Amino acid sequence: MRSSSASLDRLAVDAGPLIALARLNLLYLPSQMFERVLITDVVAAECLANPNYPEGDAIQSALKQGMLEQQTWSEPQSAGMWNLDMGEASTIDVAIRLEAAILVDDRAARRIAQKFELPTVGTCGLLLLAKRQGKVDEIKPLLNRLVNSGYYLGSGLVNQILSLAGES
């Protein structure tokens, strides 16, 4: 994770990684690693309103249990300025406002987050960090489950993460 002045006790999470963690039944993982796990109302709506995301029930449950903290986004002009979708833009805005690290997989969103010197990690990087902290035993089966569920992960990224995890 890239470092900056943002606090490493707060994590703002975009929809893609949130859905990936729900598919793996690991929505609890960020709350074991960070004091506050933040999602925007836009990200929540994106995950909960789409019937193509059966993970919505798990995400709704995580919100009710307090594992996820919903934040209201009041800066929609950022999406157009950054040429991002509303979920990614809202996640970056909240991370900036609350000085949080950011969990996002979209390459363009990661570049913008890094321009603001936000500590940035993707789903694979979070799983690697969780393994290093002893919160998961193996990453390879998790990555395989994600790929088999239709979640796109480039083979180069998978190989790099497995190598860093000592699982190649």
mmCIF file of C-alpha atoms in Angstrom:
data_model
loop_
_atom_site.group_PDB
_atom_site.id
_atom_site.type_symbol
_atom_site.label_atom_id
_atom_site.label_comp_id
_atom_site.label_asym_id
_atom_site.label_seq_id
_atom_site.Cartn_x
_atom_site.Cartn_y
_atom_site.Cartn_z
ATOM 1 C CA MET A 1 0.000 0.000 0.000
ATOM 2 C CA ARG A 2 1.382 3.395 -0.921
ATOM 3 C CA SER A 3 1.797 5.672 2.076
ATOM 4 C CA SER A 4 0.903 9.302 2.661
ATOM 5 C CA SER A 5 -0.527 11.582 5.291
ATOM 6 C CA ALA A 6 -3.839 9.693 5.160
ATOM 7 C CA SER A 7 -4.660 7.620 8.212
ATOM 8 C CA LEU A 8 -4.182 3.889 8.033
ATOM 9 C CA ASP A 9 -6.975 3.344 10.552
ATOM 10 C CA ARG A 10 -9.634 4.285 7.967
ATOM 11 C CA LEU A 11 -10.339 2.553 4.664
ATOM 12 C CA ALA A 12 -12.715 3.826 1.963
ATOM 13 C CA VAL A 13 -13.952 0.934 -0.199
ATOM 14 C CA ASP A 14 -15.235 1.030 -3.783
ATOM 15 C CA ALA A 15 -17.977 -1.277 -5.091
ATOM 16 C CA GLY A 16 -15.765 -3.725 -7.014
ATOM 17 C CA PRO A 17 -13.616 -4.805 -4.061
ATOM 18 C CA LEU A 18 -16.685 -4.789 -1.804
ATOM 19 C CA ILE A 19 -18.449 -7.217 -4.136
ATOM 20 C CA ALA A 20 -15.288 -9.340 -4.423
ATOM 21 C CA LEU A 21 -14.989 -9.607 -0.636
ATOM 22 C CA ALA A 22 -18.690 -10.499 -0.395
ATOM 23 C CA ARG A 23 -18.202 -13.275 -2.971
ATOM 24 C CA LEU A 24 -15.421 -14.660 -0.797
ATOM 25 C CA ASN A 25 -17.473 -14.320 2.412
ATOM 26 C CA LEU A 26 -14.714 -12.006 3.687
ATOM 27 C CA LEU A 27 -16.624 -8.761 4.241
ATOM 28 C CA TYR A 28 -15.445 -8.859 7.857
ATOM 29 C CA LEU A 29 -11.778 -8.755 6.808
ATOM 30 C CA PRO A 30 -11.317 -4.966 6.350
ATOM 31 C CA SER A 31 -12.932 -4.305 9.746
ATOM 32 C CA GLN A 32 -10.303 -6.581 11.322
ATOM 33 C CA MET A 33 -7.559 -4.562 9.642
ATOM 34 C CA PHE A 34 -8.899 -0.988 9.950
ATOM 35 C CA GLU A 35 -10.808 0.821 12.697
ATOM 36 C CA ARG A 36 -13.295 2.335 10.257
ATOM 37 C CA VAL A 37 -14.369 0.856 6.914
ATOM 38 C CA LEU A 38 -16.198 3.458 4.868
ATOM 39 C CA ILE A 39 -18.472 3.151 1.856
ATOM 40 C CA THR A 40 -20.388 5.971 0.256
ATOM 41 C CA ASP A 41 -24.127 6.060 -0.217
ATOM 42 C CA VAL A 42 -23.419 5.857 -3.960
ATOM 43 C CA VAL A 43 -21.389 2.643 -3.555
ATOM 44 C CA ALA A 44 -24.043 1.181 -1.248
ATOM 45 C CA ALA A 45 -26.780 1.944 -3.783
ATOM 46 C CA GLU A 46 -24.672 0.469 -6.596
ATOM 47 C CA CYS A 47 -24.187 -2.769 -4.660
ATOM 48 C CA LEU A 48 -27.671 -3.075 -3.172
ATOM 49 C CA ALA A 49 -29.898 -1.926 -6.026
ATOM 50 C CA ASN A 50 -28.543 -4.180 -8.757
ATOM 51 C CA PRO A 51 -30.197 -7.616 -8.840
ATOM 52 C CA ASN A 52 -27.144 -8.875 -10.766
ATOM 53 C CA TYR A 53 -25.177 -8.571 -7.512
ATOM 54 C CA PRO A 54 -26.456 -11.352 -5.254
ATOM 55 C CA GLU A 55 -23.810 -10.171 -2.778
ATOM 56 C CA GLY A 56 -26.120 -7.294 -1.863
ATOM 57 C CA ASP A 57 -27.643 -9.214 1.051
ATOM 58 C CA ALA A 58 -24.223 -9.789 2.605
ATOM 59 C CA ILE A 59 -23.288 -6.132 2.084
ATOM 60 C CA GLN A 60 -26.579 -4.976 3.653
ATOM 61 C CA SER A 61 -25.917 -7.269 6.613
ATOM 62 C CA ALA A 62 -22.370 -5.888 7.012
ATOM 63 C CA LEU A 63 -23.819 -2.357 7.087
ATOM 64 C CA LYS A 64 -26.370 -3.342 9.749
ATOM 65 C CA GLN A 65 -23.680 -5.069 11.835
ATOM 66 C CA GLY A 66 -21.470 -1.985 11.709
ATOM 67 C CA MET A 67 -18.640 -3.613 9.746
ATOM 68 C CA LEU A 68 -19.211 -0.952 7.082
ATOM 69 C CA GLU A 69 -19.919 2.704 7.786
ATOM 70 C CA GLN A 70 -21.970 4.522 5.152
ATOM 71 C CA GLN A 71 -20.951 8.094 4.289
ATOM 72 C CA THR A 72 -23.055 10.611 2.363
ATOM 73 C CA TRP A 73 -21.372 11.971 -0.745
ATOM 74 C CA SER A 74 -22.042 15.610 -1.481
ATOM 75 C CA GLU A 75 -19.539 16.359 -4.275
ATOM 76 C CA PRO A 76 -20.946 14.791 -7.485
ATOM 77 C CA GLN A 77 -19.108 17.276 -9.712
ATOM 78 C CA SER A 78 -15.887 15.315 -9.034
ATOM 79 C CA ALA A 79 -17.053 12.380 -11.142
ATOM 80 C CA GLY A 80 -17.072 14.438 -14.324
ATOM 81 C CA MET A 81 -13.875 16.245 -13.425
ATOM 82 C CA TRP A 82 -12.013 12.956 -12.950
ATOM 83 C CA ASN A 83 -13.839 11.041 -15.700
ATOM 84 C CA LEU A 84 -14.764 8.249 -13.282
ATOM 85 C CA ASP A 85 -18.030 6.563 -12.460
ATOM 86 C CA MET A 86 -19.923 7.932 -9.471
ATOM 87 C CA GLY A 87 -18.928 5.105 -7.115
ATOM 88 C CA GLU A 88 -15.209 5.510 -7.703
ATOM 89 C CA ALA A 89 -15.370 9.315 -7.553
ATOM 90 C CA SER A 90 -17.382 9.243 -4.328
ATOM 91 C CA THR A 91 -14.943 6.786 -2.740
ATOM 92 C CA ILE A 92 -11.965 8.992 -3.617
ATOM 93 C CA ASP A 93 -13.769 12.106 -2.349
ATOM 94 C CA VAL A 94 -14.593 10.470 0.986
ATOM 95 C CA ALA A 95 -11.033 9.160 1.315
ATOM 96 C CA ILE A 96 -9.688 12.676 0.741
ATOM 97 C CA ARG A 97 -12.177 14.281 3.136
ATOM 98 C CA LEU A 98 -11.623 11.744 5.932
ATOM 99 C CA GLU A 99 -7.930 11.151 5.190
ATOM 100 C CA ALA A 100 -8.470 7.445 4.605
ATOM 101 C CA ALA A 101 -6.668 4.775 2.661
ATOM 102 C CA ILE A 102 -8.606 3.556 -0.370
ATOM 103 C CA LEU A 103 -9.515 0.072 -1.609
ATOM 104 C CA VAL A 104 -10.212 0.281 -5.347
ATOM 105 C CA ASP A 105 -9.417 -1.988 -8.300
ATOM 106 C CA ASP A 106 -10.097 0.348 -11.233
ATOM 107 C CA ARG A 107 -6.773 1.488 -12.714
ATOM 108 C CA ALA A 108 -7.896 5.050 -13.542
ATOM 109 C CA ALA A 109 -9.352 5.513 -10.053
ATOM 110 C CA ARG A 110 -6.118 4.226 -8.494
ATOM 111 C CA ARG A 111 -4.085 6.752 -10.495
ATOM 112 C CA ILE A 112 -6.267 9.614 -9.305
ATOM 113 C CA ALA A 113 -6.148 8.398 -5.688
ATOM 114 C CA GLN A 114 -2.363 8.228 -5.907
ATOM 115 C CA LYS A 115 -2.233 11.806 -7.247
ATOM 116 C CA PHE A 116 -3.871 12.810 -3.964
ATOM 117 C CA GLU A 117 -1.260 10.686 -2.150
ATOM 118 C CA LEU A 118 -3.900 8.384 -0.721
ATOM 119 C CA PRO A 119 -2.607 5.001 0.413
ATOM 120 C CA THR A 120 -4.078 2.777 -2.298
ATOM 121 C CA VAL A 121 -4.616 -0.961 -2.405
ATOM 122 C CA GLY A 122 -6.633 -3.311 -4.590
ATOM 123 C CA THR A 123 -8.500 -6.467 -3.683
ATOM 124 C CA CYS A 124 -5.457 -8.672 -4.314
ATOM 125 C CA GLY A 125 -3.219 -6.383 -2.288
ATOM 126 C CA LEU A 126 -5.674 -6.423 0.617
ATOM 127 C CA LEU A 127 -5.691 -10.230 0.547
ATOM 128 C CA LEU A 128 -1.877 -10.223 0.536
ATOM 129 C CA LEU A 129 -1.829 -7.835 3.494
ATOM 130 C CA ALA A 130 -4.352 -10.054 5.294
ATOM 131 C CA LYS A 131 -2.122 -13.083 4.752
ATOM 132 C CA ARG A 132 0.911 -11.199 6.064
ATOM 133 C CA GLN A 133 -1.121 -10.270 9.158
ATOM 134 C CA GLY A 134 -2.203 -13.896 9.647
ATOM 135 C CA LYS A 135 -5.869 -13.211 8.895
ATOM 136 C CA VAL A 136 -6.017 -15.635 5.941
ATOM 137 C CA ASP A 137 -3.896 -18.741 5.426
ATOM 138 C CA GLU A 138 -3.737 -18.888 1.634
ATOM 139 C CA ILE A 139 -4.499 -16.457 -1.161
ATOM 140 C CA LYS A 140 -4.454 -18.799 -4.151
ATOM 141 C CA PRO A 141 -7.818 -20.489 -3.439
ATOM 142 C CA LEU A 142 -9.395 -17.074 -2.858
ATOM 143 C CA LEU A 143 -8.091 -15.700 -6.152
ATOM 144 C CA ASN A 144 -9.254 -18.856 -7.952
ATOM 145 C CA ARG A 145 -12.752 -18.436 -6.477
ATOM 146 C CA LEU A 146 -12.871 -14.821 -7.622
ATOM 147 C CA VAL A 147 -11.778 -15.679 -11.161
ATOM 148 C CA ASN A 148 -14.207 -18.623 -11.315
ATOM 149 C CA SER A 149 -17.042 -16.314 -10.210
ATOM 150 C CA GLY A 150 -16.357 -13.981 -13.148
ATOM 151 C CA TYR A 151 -14.316 -11.341 -11.304
ATOM 152 C CA TYR A 152 -11.589 -10.156 -13.657
ATOM 153 C CA LEU A 153 -8.027 -10.478 -12.399
ATOM 154 C CA GLY A 154 -5.157 -10.262 -14.873
ATOM 155 C CA SER A 155 -2.884 -13.303 -14.903
ATOM 156 C CA GLY A 156 0.184 -11.085 -14.406
ATOM 157 C CA LEU A 157 -1.336 -9.593 -11.263
ATOM 158 C CA VAL A 158 -2.340 -13.010 -9.927
ATOM 159 C CA ASN A 159 1.164 -14.378 -10.524
ATOM 160 C CA GLN A 160 2.774 -11.343 -8.872
ATOM 161 C CA ILE A 161 0.535 -11.561 -5.785
ATOM 162 C CA LEU A 162 1.069 -15.313 -5.464
ATOM 163 C CA SER A 163 4.830 -14.798 -5.726
ATOM 164 C CA LEU A 164 4.756 -12.098 -3.036
ATOM 165 C CA ALA A 165 2.644 -14.419 -0.876
ATOM 166 C CA GLY A 166 5.085 -17.299 -1.352
ATOM 167 C CA GLU A 167 2.425 -19.356 -3.113
ATOM 168 C CA SER A 168 3.685 -19.390 -6.706
#
